[in-house]
Amino acid sequence: MYDILIVGGGPAGLSAAVAAQSRGKRCLVISNPWERNPLSKAPQIHNYLGMPGVTGREMMEQFQRHALDLGAELRVGRVLSAMALDGVFYLTVGSQVYEGRKLILAAGVQRGQKYPGEERLVGRGVSYCATCDGMLYRKRPVAVIGRAKDAPLEANYLQQIGCQVTYVSPTEPVGMDPRIPRVRANRLEILGEGSVTGLLADGAIIPCEGVFILRETVAPNDLFPDLAVEEGYLRVNRQMETNLPGVYAAGDCTGKPLQISKAVGEGLIAGEAAAEALEAQ
């Protein structure tokens, strides 16, 4: 078991790892490949103190090297589901489950709007995790909305366990079983009242009982629906504590300004606050 699980490997998450590792805590950082972080694509950065003119790639490499050199562990992957039980947090990443005593959310902001019907039907047919919920839909029709690179592989998994899969995406899937029917569409709406009954794709209805939405990242309040949100951002106090015990947040997910300096500072506070809470237990 880890002392602290950190979701997000950008400036906030890595700063939190540095702060916590410096206090002797064992941290696991779970993140998409750092090359996908928007910061890594910046040609030059001029507003970060002491590093004028550095490229985003150079900055990300230095941030990650610092955290790893202090002993933080890094797992590349997408958090598919989360659960808290008796003071321990469980995060599912692929087929692995990781345990930690504290949790820091630093995954940035989810780019792109939710689909109509998505929020209303979460847990009633809408899922973000094929491996978590796929068995509930064996022999039943499901739609996979592919917005992540590994979405075709998750569609394959659903097909293998007996789901009747339709893959929906505006782009050609790579590595998907050719027997899975595919619908090219951009405008989507999830249909149903008490539960999912279909997916409206560019005006055509795809009948289904489950919709798996596979994005590159999952919004923190999709992992923990009880997280308090204000104006689309996670609500935190001065110690970067959310309203859920043991859960901290830092960086872009807590609100503007969406700047590196703010993310690094909040990550430091979150990492130290989580470490102090562990020491006080």
XYZ file of C-alpha atoms in Angstrom:
281
model
C 0.000 0.000 0.000
C 1.157 3.521 -0.797
C 1.005 6.420 1.614
C -0.311 8.771 -1.064
C -1.860 8.142 -4.469
C -1.566 11.087 -6.863
C -3.750 11.284 -9.951
C -2.028 13.464 -12.526
C 1.607 13.779 -13.572
C 1.702 17.464 -14.488
C 3.265 20.292 -12.444
C 0.744 19.984 -9.578
C 0.964 16.213 -9.228
C 4.748 16.079 -9.470
C 5.116 18.983 -7.018
C 2.898 17.099 -4.574
C 5.049 14.000 -5.004
C 8.256 15.957 -4.355
C 6.781 17.508 -1.209
C 5.493 14.199 0.166
C 8.573 12.148 -0.742
C 10.726 14.779 0.971
C 8.827 13.959 4.155
C 9.488 10.241 3.776
C 6.142 9.266 2.312
C 5.766 6.633 -0.415
C 3.932 8.107 -3.397
C 2.530 6.699 -6.602
C 1.812 9.129 -9.446
C -0.724 7.862 -11.994
C -0.782 9.774 -15.248
C -1.163 9.672 -18.987
C 2.192 9.713 -20.830
C 3.728 13.083 -20.020
C 4.076 13.822 -23.725
C 0.276 14.209 -23.828
C 0.325 16.984 -21.241
C -0.462 20.277 -23.018
C 2.497 21.876 -21.239
C 4.936 19.551 -23.030
C 3.925 21.090 -26.370
C 4.702 24.708 -25.367
C 7.562 26.047 -27.553
C 8.700 28.496 -24.844
C 7.640 29.465 -21.319
C 8.426 32.964 -20.068
C 6.343 33.369 -16.904
C 7.771 30.672 -14.601
C 10.174 32.132 -12.063
C 13.837 31.338 -12.719
C 13.292 29.372 -15.939
C 12.634 31.964 -18.675
C 12.666 30.648 -22.226
C 12.580 26.963 -21.304
C 10.452 24.734 -23.521
C 7.487 22.875 -22.092
C 9.161 19.566 -22.867
C 12.320 20.555 -20.965
C 10.268 21.708 -17.991
C 8.225 18.502 -17.849
C 11.374 16.389 -18.102
C 12.957 18.270 -15.186
C 9.817 18.101 -13.047
C 9.475 14.356 -13.613
C 13.172 13.646 -13.050
C 13.053 15.521 -9.734
C 10.117 13.455 -8.457
C 11.583 10.154 -9.618
C 14.998 10.937 -8.146
C 13.335 11.413 -4.747
C 11.776 7.967 -5.005
C 8.270 8.672 -6.292
C 6.860 5.901 -8.475
C 5.127 6.562 -11.779
C 2.433 4.437 -13.395
C 1.355 5.388 -16.917
C -2.345 4.779 -17.389
C -5.844 6.153 -16.972
C -7.721 5.866 -13.694
C -10.915 4.039 -14.573
C -12.643 3.914 -11.212
C -12.101 4.904 -7.602
C -13.443 3.790 -4.249
C -12.875 4.703 -0.614
C -13.356 2.043 2.051
C -12.412 2.214 5.739
C -9.938 5.038 5.194
C -8.206 3.414 2.210
C -8.490 4.567 -1.395
C -8.599 2.050 -4.243
C -7.868 3.167 -7.807
C -8.326 0.916 -10.826
C -5.786 1.464 -13.629
C -6.193 -1.032 -16.435
C -6.418 -4.427 -14.728
C -4.471 -3.255 -11.652
C -5.854 -1.876 -8.387
C -3.673 0.444 -6.292
C -4.221 1.241 -2.615
C -3.301 4.399 -0.745
C -4.028 6.073 2.571
C -4.430 9.558 1.089
C -5.424 10.747 -2.375
C -4.381 13.876 -4.276
C -6.302 14.813 -7.424
C -4.147 16.806 -9.845
C -5.373 15.680 -13.248
C -5.986 19.147 -14.671
C -9.232 20.052 -16.371
C -11.269 17.826 -18.620
C -11.334 19.382 -22.055
C -14.604 19.015 -23.864
C -18.201 19.168 -22.727
C -20.199 16.267 -21.375
C -22.664 14.712 -23.766
C -26.358 15.439 -23.286
C -27.750 12.808 -20.941
C -24.312 11.718 -19.677
C -24.347 13.224 -16.197
C -27.979 12.294 -15.582
C -27.419 8.613 -16.444
C -24.060 7.922 -14.771
C -24.450 4.628 -12.909
C -27.659 3.906 -14.795
C -26.079 2.715 -18.003
C -23.289 5.268 -18.456
C -19.860 3.958 -17.446
C -16.255 5.089 -17.816
C -14.665 1.680 -17.181
C -15.093 -1.340 -19.463
C -13.168 -3.712 -17.191
C -15.122 -2.541 -14.125
C -18.660 -2.720 -15.480
C -18.445 -4.800 -18.656
C -19.674 -8.035 -17.046
C -22.956 -6.301 -16.178
C -23.743 -6.114 -19.900
C -22.933 -9.621 -21.125
C -25.257 -10.588 -24.007
C -26.627 -7.041 -23.999
C -26.126 -4.230 -26.541
C -23.647 -1.504 -25.594
C -22.118 1.484 -27.347
C -18.489 2.497 -26.887
C -17.703 6.178 -27.426
C -14.040 6.110 -28.370
C -12.153 9.261 -27.384
C -8.954 7.631 -26.079
C -6.156 5.784 -27.832
C -6.859 2.567 -25.947
C -10.627 2.720 -26.525
C -10.496 0.159 -29.392
C -8.798 -2.337 -27.063
C -11.482 -1.827 -24.440
C -14.114 -2.365 -27.129
C -12.340 -5.641 -27.951
C -12.542 -6.644 -24.294
C -16.279 -5.978 -24.146
C -16.760 -8.051 -27.287
C -14.696 -10.899 -25.840
C -16.788 -11.149 -22.673
C -19.993 -11.354 -24.684
C -21.288 -7.801 -25.022
C -22.916 -6.738 -28.289
C -20.651 -3.791 -29.084
C -21.082 -0.834 -31.427
C -18.091 1.502 -31.613
C -18.799 5.215 -32.135
C -16.029 7.640 -33.057
C -15.255 10.377 -35.593
C -11.885 8.772 -36.384
C -10.775 5.336 -37.580
C -9.997 3.014 -34.619
C -6.581 1.365 -34.545
C -6.336 -2.223 -33.326
C -10.053 -2.903 -33.025
C -11.559 -6.266 -33.894
C -12.908 -5.809 -37.454
C -16.052 -7.722 -36.500
C -17.153 -4.857 -34.231
C -19.502 -2.531 -36.129
C -18.416 1.079 -36.211
C -20.438 4.279 -36.572
C -18.697 7.496 -37.575
C -20.368 10.372 -35.712
C -19.632 13.646 -33.928
C -22.929 14.828 -32.417
C -23.934 12.450 -29.630
C -26.718 12.305 -27.050
C -27.377 9.555 -24.513
C -31.030 8.584 -24.382
C -33.126 7.218 -21.541
C -35.087 8.233 -18.457
C -34.437 5.852 -15.565
C -31.698 4.033 -17.496
C -29.923 4.131 -20.853
C -32.033 3.074 -23.808
C -29.941 4.282 -26.713
C -27.344 6.600 -28.180
C -28.289 9.297 -30.684
C -25.375 9.589 -33.143
C -25.650 12.360 -35.738
C -29.420 11.944 -35.681
C -29.518 8.131 -35.877
C -30.519 6.084 -32.836
C -28.282 3.196 -31.758
C -30.360 1.033 -29.369
C -28.261 0.006 -26.357
C -28.479 -0.615 -22.623
C -25.024 0.651 -21.754
C -22.762 3.450 -22.991
C -19.031 3.311 -22.229
C -17.413 6.741 -22.574
C -13.657 6.263 -22.933
C -11.873 9.616 -22.814
C -8.176 10.270 -22.269
C -9.010 11.476 -18.740
C -11.897 11.022 -16.358
C -13.096 14.096 -14.483
C -12.434 13.835 -10.708
C -16.104 14.296 -9.852
C -16.928 11.372 -12.155
C -14.630 9.214 -10.022
C -16.139 10.627 -6.804
C -19.595 12.077 -7.545
C -19.841 13.521 -4.001
C -16.920 15.912 -4.550
C -18.034 19.517 -4.084
C -17.725 21.605 -7.241
C -17.976 25.360 -7.749
C -18.238 26.862 -11.232
C -16.902 23.655 -12.733
C -13.842 23.338 -10.460
C -13.198 21.301 -7.308
C -13.777 23.241 -4.094
C -10.802 23.183 -1.715
C -9.696 25.006 1.416
C -6.306 26.579 2.144
C -4.822 23.124 2.818
C -6.090 21.912 -0.576
C -8.550 19.596 1.179
C -11.748 18.752 -0.676
C -15.011 18.082 1.116
C -14.183 14.344 1.178
C -11.938 13.168 4.053
C -8.453 12.229 2.893
C -8.929 13.666 -0.602
C -6.886 16.696 -1.693
C -6.801 18.549 -5.004
C -4.296 20.834 -6.684
C -3.628 22.569 -9.982
C -5.979 23.405 -12.819
C -8.779 21.221 -11.405
C -9.217 23.695 -8.513
C -9.769 26.733 -10.732
C -8.120 29.748 -12.307
C -5.552 31.009 -12.962
C -4.523 27.973 -15.006
C -0.821 28.673 -14.589
C 2.229 26.530 -13.833
C 3.250 28.568 -10.778
C -0.154 28.159 -9.188
C -0.169 24.407 -9.926
C 3.299 23.898 -8.408
C 2.391 25.899 -5.292
C -0.874 24.047 -4.744
C 0.843 20.723 -5.314
C 3.368 21.593 -2.610
C 0.593 22.464 -0.147
C -1.407 19.325 -0.975
C 1.642 17.057 -0.655
C 2.665 18.544 2.681
C -0.883 18.575 4.031
C -1.418 14.917 3.129
C 1.928 13.974 4.694
C 1.150 15.895 7.891
C -2.255 14.212 8.136
C -0.592 10.800 7.870
C 1.918 11.704 10.572
C -0.881 12.839 12.861
C -2.776 9.566 12.574
